[in-house]
């Protein structure tokens, strides 16, 4: 069976914006343009559908539930049931883009299911207690309701892993989480980064840049707190979200921190290219912005955990170094990392061309080749299993004892 004759289904959790996981779906569709698309909900506006080639996903019953457009996440307990209702029996290949429930679709023994895992459900597995604390659900009746729901999701998530034939993961870090949660091996396929959209710039300006959604795990207040203690160093902050007021309060105390709020993609890329370093304090599954900054030739100062240790090279050899990693996840450690960065820059410098070359390891074409090669290898293995049995060959059967 050729790639062109494959009947392909791509399953995604929800289509509401264009971010990291949607970029993976975009490239899956580029590799398999004949694919049909399935999603729990699809609330993209018509002018946002370019990355889908104008497609509309086949959606679940959650699409029509009250308030789903604005608060579809509150229906998370129903999503396992929702994805199980997709009839995928007519497809040879099922690709799921999973960070919650997409891998739980039902497939048969003659279908190949390859799941690209951005992460197992963080809130149901090892980060459950952190999420409960941040949501104010670490005690009381609401806490027990939430814990019961997460217990159910954890059981379903582990059980549904049995229906996946091959796991692809966006970093070795997530591979370890997949092994812990599902007891399954996986293959690392780094997510696609549009490196060409971030042109290399050799000259830098004397400011640091931090850009992210301002949600608790991104630790944006930690970055602002660190630079508030370094009044001689200018920090530009881009982003909005729940932690914005806390960030604004910290920044108001000092003159060296500038808050720009939300910035469109072109403006953010320009800031990345001009900054002397990009600062990041989250423990990310992969961290696409870290690669985008390096594509511009901008070194990175990042918390040394998660995907950052695979994308940022903190090496003694300046010809290989693309940034500085810090640990633990504290403002004191970040302050020390900034000071170390400036010492290294003064002594040996950071070559923007080295940063750019490192970013090219994660470009779009690399992802596409890797996805096709992995799927082709899995299909070849499946074809060998389906070879007809030689009727003249001896057939062995267990005794049952």
Coordinates of C-alpha atoms in Angstrom, one line a residue:
X1 CA 0.0 0.0 0.0
X2 CA 1.5 3.4 -1.0
X3 CA 1.3 6.6 1.1
X4 CA -1.0 8.2 -1.4
X5 CA -3.6 5.3 -1.2
X6 CA -3.6 5.2 2.6
X7 CA -6.9 6.2 4.1
X8 CA -5.7 8.5 6.9
X9 CA -7.5 10.1 9.9
X10 CA -5.9 12.8 12.0
X11 CA -7.3 13.2 15.5
X12 CA -6.7 16.3 17.6
X13 CA -8.1 17.3 21.0
X14 CA -9.6 20.7 20.2
X15 CA -9.2 23.4 17.6
X16 CA -9.6 26.9 19.1
X17 CA -6.3 28.6 18.2
X18 CA -3.0 28.1 16.5
X19 CA -0.2 27.2 18.9
X20 CA 2.4 24.4 19.4
X21 CA 0.2 21.3 19.0
X22 CA -1.7 22.8 16.1
X23 CA 1.6 23.3 14.3
X24 CA 2.1 19.5 14.5
X25 CA -1.4 19.0 13.0
X26 CA -0.5 21.4 10.2
X27 CA 2.6 19.4 9.3
X28 CA 0.7 16.0 9.6
X29 CA -1.7 17.4 7.0
X30 CA 1.2 18.5 4.9
X31 CA 2.6 14.9 5.0
X32 CA -0.9 13.3 4.4
X33 CA -3.0 15.8 2.5
X34 CA -5.7 13.2 1.9
X35 CA -6.4 12.9 5.6
X36 CA -9.7 13.6 7.3
X37 CA -9.6 15.6 10.5
X38 CA -11.4 14.8 13.8
X39 CA -11.5 17.0 16.9
X40 CA -13.5 17.1 20.1
X41 CA -14.5 20.7 19.2
X42 CA -13.7 23.0 16.4
X43 CA -14.3 26.7 17.1
X44 CA -11.8 28.2 14.7
X45 CA -13.0 31.3 12.8
X46 CA -12.9 31.1 9.0
X47 CA -9.9 33.5 8.8
X48 CA -7.9 31.2 11.2
X49 CA -8.2 28.0 9.1
X50 CA -5.3 28.6 6.8
X51 CA -3.1 26.1 8.6
X52 CA -5.8 23.4 8.0
X53 CA -6.0 24.2 4.3
X54 CA -9.6 25.3 4.9
X55 CA -10.7 22.0 6.4
X56 CA -13.3 21.7 9.1
X57 CA -13.0 18.9 11.6
X58 CA -15.6 16.3 12.3
X59 CA -16.5 17.1 15.9
X60 CA -18.0 15.3 18.9
X61 CA -21.2 15.9 20.7
X62 CA -19.4 18.3 23.0
X63 CA -19.4 20.8 20.1
X64 CA -23.1 21.4 20.7
X65 CA -23.2 21.5 24.5
X66 CA -24.2 24.7 26.3
X67 CA -21.3 27.2 26.7
X68 CA -18.8 24.9 24.9
X69 CA -17.5 27.7 22.6
X70 CA -16.1 29.6 25.6
X71 CA -15.7 27.0 28.3
X72 CA -15.3 23.7 26.5
X73 CA -12.6 22.6 29.0
X74 CA -15.2 22.2 31.7
X75 CA -16.5 19.2 29.7
X76 CA -13.1 17.4 30.2
X77 CA -14.7 14.5 32.1
X78 CA -16.9 13.8 29.0
X79 CA -14.1 13.9 26.5
X80 CA -13.0 10.2 26.9
X81 CA -16.5 9.2 25.9
X82 CA -16.5 11.8 23.1
X83 CA -13.4 10.6 21.3
X84 CA -14.5 7.0 21.6
X85 CA -17.6 7.8 19.5
X86 CA -15.6 8.7 16.4
X87 CA -16.0 5.9 13.9
X88 CA -12.6 5.5 12.4
X89 CA -13.1 1.9 11.1
X90 CA -12.7 3.0 7.4
X91 CA -9.1 4.2 7.9
X92 CA -5.8 2.4 7.4
X93 CA -3.7 4.9 9.4
X94 CA -4.8 7.0 12.5
X95 CA -2.5 9.8 13.6
X96 CA -3.4 11.3 17.0
X97 CA -2.0 14.6 18.3
X98 CA -2.4 14.0 22.0
X99 CA -2.0 16.0 25.2
X100 CA -5.3 14.9 26.8
X101 CA -7.7 12.4 25.1
X102 CA -7.0 12.2 21.4
X103 CA -5.1 8.9 21.6
X104 CA -8.2 7.3 23.2
X105 CA -9.9 6.8 19.8
X106 CA -10.9 3.2 19.1
X107 CA -9.1 1.3 16.3
X108 CA -9.0 -2.3 15.2
X109 CA -6.3 -4.9 14.8
X110 CA -5.8 -4.1 11.0
X111 CA -5.4 -0.4 11.6
X112 CA -2.2 1.4 12.5
X113 CA -2.5 4.0 15.3
X114 CA 0.5 6.3 15.7
X115 CA 0.1 8.8 18.5
X116 CA 2.3 12.0 18.7
X117 CA 2.3 12.8 22.4
X118 CA 2.9 16.4 23.5
X119 CA 2.6 15.2 27.1
X120 CA 0.5 12.7 29.0
X121 CA -2.2 14.6 31.0
X122 CA -0.1 16.6 33.3
X123 CA -3.0 17.3 35.7
X124 CA -3.9 13.7 36.0
X125 CA -0.4 12.3 36.6
X126 CA 2.7 13.7 38.3
X127 CA 1.6 17.3 38.3
X128 CA -1.8 16.6 39.9
X129 CA -0.9 18.2 43.3
X130 CA 0.6 21.3 41.7
X131 CA -2.5 21.9 39.6
X132 CA -4.9 21.3 42.5
X133 CA -2.9 23.9 44.6
X134 CA -2.9 26.5 41.8
X135 CA -6.6 26.0 41.2
X136 CA -7.4 26.4 45.0
X137 CA -8.6 22.8 45.1
X138 CA -6.1 21.3 47.5
X139 CA -8.7 20.9 50.3
X140 CA -12.4 20.8 50.9
X141 CA -15.3 19.1 49.2
X142 CA -14.3 20.6 45.8
X143 CA -10.9 19.0 46.2
X144 CA -12.4 15.5 46.6
X145 CA -14.6 16.0 43.6
X146 CA -11.6 17.1 41.5
X147 CA -9.4 14.2 42.8
X148 CA -12.1 11.7 42.0
X149 CA -12.4 13.0 38.4
X150 CA -8.6 13.0 38.0
X151 CA -8.5 9.4 39.3
X152 CA -11.0 8.4 36.6
X153 CA -9.1 10.2 33.9
X154 CA -5.8 8.6 35.0
X155 CA -7.3 5.1 34.8
X156 CA -8.8 5.8 31.4
X157 CA -5.6 7.5 30.1
X158 CA -3.5 4.5 31.1
X159 CA -6.0 2.0 29.7
X160 CA -6.4 3.8 26.3
X161 CA -2.6 3.7 25.8
X162 CA -3.1 0.0 24.9
X163 CA -4.8 1.0 21.7
X164 CA -1.7 2.8 20.4
X165 CA 0.7 0.9 18.1
X166 CA 3.6 3.4 18.2
X167 CA 4.3 6.4 20.3
X168 CA 6.1 9.5 19.1
X169 CA 7.1 12.1 21.6
X170 CA 8.2 15.7 21.3
X171 CA 11.3 15.3 23.6
X172 CA 13.2 12.7 25.6
X173 CA 11.7 14.4 28.7
X174 CA 8.2 13.5 27.5
X175 CA 9.4 10.0 26.5
X176 CA 10.3 9.4 30.2
X177 CA 6.9 10.6 31.2
X178 CA 5.2 8.3 28.7
X179 CA 7.3 5.4 30.0
X180 CA 6.3 6.2 33.6
X181 CA 2.6 6.7 32.9
X182 CA 2.0 4.0 30.2
X183 CA 5.0 1.6 30.5
X184 CA 5.6 2.1 26.8
X185 CA 8.7 3.0 24.8
X186 CA 8.6 5.9 22.4
X187 CA 10.6 7.6 19.7
X188 CA 11.6 11.2 19.9
X189 CA 10.5 13.4 17.0
X190 CA 11.0 17.1 17.9
X191 CA 8.1 19.3 16.9
X192 CA 8.3 21.5 13.8
X193 CA 9.6 25.0 14.2
X194 CA 9.3 27.4 11.3
X195 CA 12.9 28.5 11.4
X196 CA 12.7 30.4 8.2
X197 CA 10.3 32.8 9.8
X198 CA 13.0 34.0 12.2
X199 CA 15.9 35.4 10.2
X200 CA 19.4 35.5 11.7
X201 CA 20.4 38.8 13.1
X202 CA 24.1 39.3 14.2
X203 CA 23.8 42.7 16.0
X204 CA 22.0 42.7 19.3
X205 CA 20.7 45.5 21.6
X206 CA 21.2 45.8 25.3
X207 CA 18.0 44.3 26.7
X208 CA 16.7 40.9 27.7
X209 CA 13.4 39.5 26.5
X210 CA 10.8 37.3 28.3
X211 CA 7.7 36.3 26.3
X212 CA 5.1 33.8 27.3
X213 CA 1.5 33.3 28.4
X214 CA 1.3 34.5 32.0
X215 CA 0.0 31.3 33.6
X216 CA 1.4 30.0 36.8
X217 CA 3.6 27.2 35.4
X218 CA 5.4 29.7 33.1
X219 CA 6.9 31.4 36.1
X220 CA 6.9 34.9 34.6
X221 CA 6.7 36.6 38.0
X222 CA 10.0 34.8 38.9
X223 CA 11.7 36.4 35.9
X224 CA 10.4 39.9 36.8
X225 CA 11.4 39.4 40.4
X226 CA 15.0 38.5 39.4
X227 CA 15.3 41.6 37.2
X228 CA 13.8 43.8 39.8
X229 CA 16.9 43.0 41.9
X230 CA 19.1 43.9 38.9
X231 CA 18.2 47.6 38.1
X232 CA 21.1 48.0 35.7
X233 CA 19.7 45.4 33.3
X234 CA 16.7 46.2 31.1
X235 CA 14.0 43.5 30.7
X236 CA 11.2 43.6 28.1
X237 CA 8.2 41.4 28.9
X238 CA 5.6 40.2 26.4
X239 CA 2.5 38.3 27.2
X240 CA -0.8 38.4 29.1
X241 CA -2.8 36.0 31.3
X242 CA -3.8 35.3 34.9
X243 CA -0.4 36.3 36.3
X244 CA -0.3 39.7 34.5
X245 CA -1.5 41.7 37.6
X246 CA 1.2 40.1 39.8
X247 CA 3.8 40.8 37.1
X248 CA 2.6 44.4 36.8
X249 CA 2.8 45.0 40.6
X250 CA 6.4 43.7 40.6
X251 CA 7.4 45.7 37.6
X252 CA 5.9 48.9 38.9
X253 CA 8.5 49.1 41.7
X254 CA 11.5 49.5 39.3
X255 CA 12.2 51.4 36.1
X256 CA 14.2 48.8 34.2
X257 CA 11.3 46.5 33.4
X258 CA 9.0 47.3 30.4
X259 CA 5.6 45.4 30.0
X260 CA 4.4 45.3 26.4
X261 CA 1.4 43.0 26.9
X262 CA 0.3 40.9 23.9
X263 CA 2.4 41.4 20.7
X264 CA 1.6 40.0 17.2
X265 CA 3.9 37.4 15.8
X266 CA 5.9 39.8 13.6
X267 CA 6.6 42.2 16.5
X268 CA 7.6 39.4 18.8
X269 CA 10.0 38.0 16.2
X270 CA 11.6 41.4 15.8
X271 CA 12.1 41.7 19.6
X272 CA 13.6 38.2 19.7
X273 CA 16.0 39.1 16.9
X274 CA 17.2 42.3 18.7
X275 CA 17.4 41.0 22.3
X276 CA 20.8 40.1 23.7
X277 CA 19.2 37.0 25.3
X278 CA 15.9 35.4 25.7
X279 CA 14.9 34.5 29.3
X280 CA 12.7 31.5 30.1
X281 CA 11.9 30.1 33.6
X282 CA 9.2 27.3 32.9
X283 CA 9.6 23.6 32.9
X284 CA 8.3 23.0 29.4
X285 CA 7.6 19.8 27.5
X286 CA 9.7 21.2 24.6
X287 CA 9.6 25.0 24.4
X288 CA 9.2 26.2 20.8
X289 CA 10.0 29.8 21.7
X290 CA 13.5 28.7 22.9
X291 CA 14.2 27.4 19.4
X292 CA 12.7 30.5 17.7
X293 CA 14.9 32.8 19.7
X294 CA 18.0 30.7 18.7
X295 CA 16.9 30.8 15.1
X296 CA 17.2 34.6 15.3
X297 CA 20.8 34.1 16.6
X298 CA 19.7 35.0 20.1
X299 CA 21.1 33.0 23.0
X300 CA 18.8 31.7 25.7
X301 CA 18.9 31.8 29.5
X302 CA 16.5 29.0 30.6
X303 CA 15.5 26.8 33.6
X304 CA 17.5 23.6 33.2
X305 CA 14.7 21.1 33.2
X306 CA 12.2 19.6 30.7
X307 CA 12.7 20.2 27.0
X308 CA 15.2 23.1 27.5
X309 CA 18.1 20.7 28.2
X310 CA 17.6 19.2 24.7
X311 CA 17.3 22.5 22.8
X312 CA 19.7 24.9 24.6
X313 CA 23.4 23.9 24.6
X314 CA 25.2 25.1 27.8
X315 CA 28.7 23.9 26.9
X316 CA 32.2 24.9 27.9
X317 CA 33.2 25.2 24.3
X318 CA 32.0 28.6 23.0
X319 CA 31.8 27.2 19.5
X320 CA 29.0 25.0 20.6
X321 CA 27.3 27.0 23.3
X322 CA 23.9 28.6 22.6
X323 CA 22.8 29.6 26.1
X324 CA 23.0 29.2 29.8
X325 CA 20.8 26.9 32.0
X326 CA 20.0 27.5 35.6
X327 CA 18.8 25.4 38.5
X328 CA 16.9 25.4 40.8
X329 CA 13.7 27.2 39.6
X330 CA 14.3 30.4 41.7
X331 CA 14.8 34.1 41.1
X332 CA 18.2 33.8 42.9
X333 CA 19.4 31.1 40.5
X334 CA 18.2 33.1 37.5
X335 CA 20.1 36.2 38.8
X336 CA 23.2 34.1 39.0
X337 CA 22.6 32.8 35.5
X338 CA 22.3 36.3 34.0
X339 CA 25.6 37.2 35.7
X340 CA 27.2 34.1 34.3
X341 CA 25.8 34.9 30.8
X342 CA 27.4 38.4 30.9
X343 CA 30.7 37.0 32.0
X344 CA 30.8 34.5 29.2
X345 CA 29.6 37.1 26.7
X346 CA 32.4 39.5 27.7
X347 CA 35.1 36.7 27.7
X348 CA 34.2 34.6 24.7
X349 CA 30.9 35.8 23.3
X350 CA 27.9 33.9 22.0
X351 CA 28.0 33.4 18.2
X352 CA 24.6 34.1 16.7
X353 CA 25.4 31.7 13.8
X354 CA 25.9 28.9 16.3
X355 CA 22.5 29.6 17.8
X356 CA 20.9 29.6 14.4
X357 CA 22.6 26.4 13.3
X358 CA 21.3 24.7 16.5
X359 CA 17.8 25.9 15.7
X360 CA 17.8 24.3 12.3
X361 CA 17.8 20.8 13.9
X362 CA 14.2 21.4 14.6
X363 CA 12.9 22.8 11.3
X364 CA 9.7 21.9 9.5
X365 CA 11.3 19.6 6.9
X366 CA 13.1 17.6 9.6
X367 CA 9.8 16.9 11.3
X368 CA 8.1 15.9 8.1
X369 CA 10.8 13.5 7.1
X370 CA 10.9 12.0 10.6
X371 CA 7.1 11.5 10.7
X372 CA 7.0 9.8 7.3
X373 CA 9.9 7.5 8.1
X374 CA 8.4 6.5 11.4
X375 CA 5.0 5.8 9.9
X376 CA 6.6 3.9 7.0
X377 CA 8.6 1.7 9.4
X378 CA 5.5 0.9 11.4
X379 CA 3.5 0.1 8.3
X380 CA 6.3 -2.2 7.1
X381 CA 6.2 -4.0 10.5
X382 CA 2.4 -4.4 10.3
X383 CA 2.7 -5.7 6.7
X384 CA 5.1 -8.4 7.8
X385 CA 2.7 -9.5 10.6
X386 CA -0.1 -9.9 8.0
X387 CA 1.9 -12.1 5.6
X388 CA -0.1 -15.3 4.8
X389 CA 0.7 -18.4 6.8
X390 CA 2.4 -21.2 4.9
X391 CA -0.2 -24.1 5.1
X392 CA 2.6 -26.7 4.7
X393 CA 4.7 -25.3 7.5
X394 CA 4.3 -27.0 10.9
X395 CA 1.9 -25.2 13.2
X396 CA 2.7 -25.2 16.9
X397 CA 0.1 -24.9 19.5
X398 CA 0.4 -24.5 23.3
X399 CA -0.9 -27.3 25.5
X400 CA -2.7 -25.0 27.8
X401 CA -1.0 -26.3 30.8

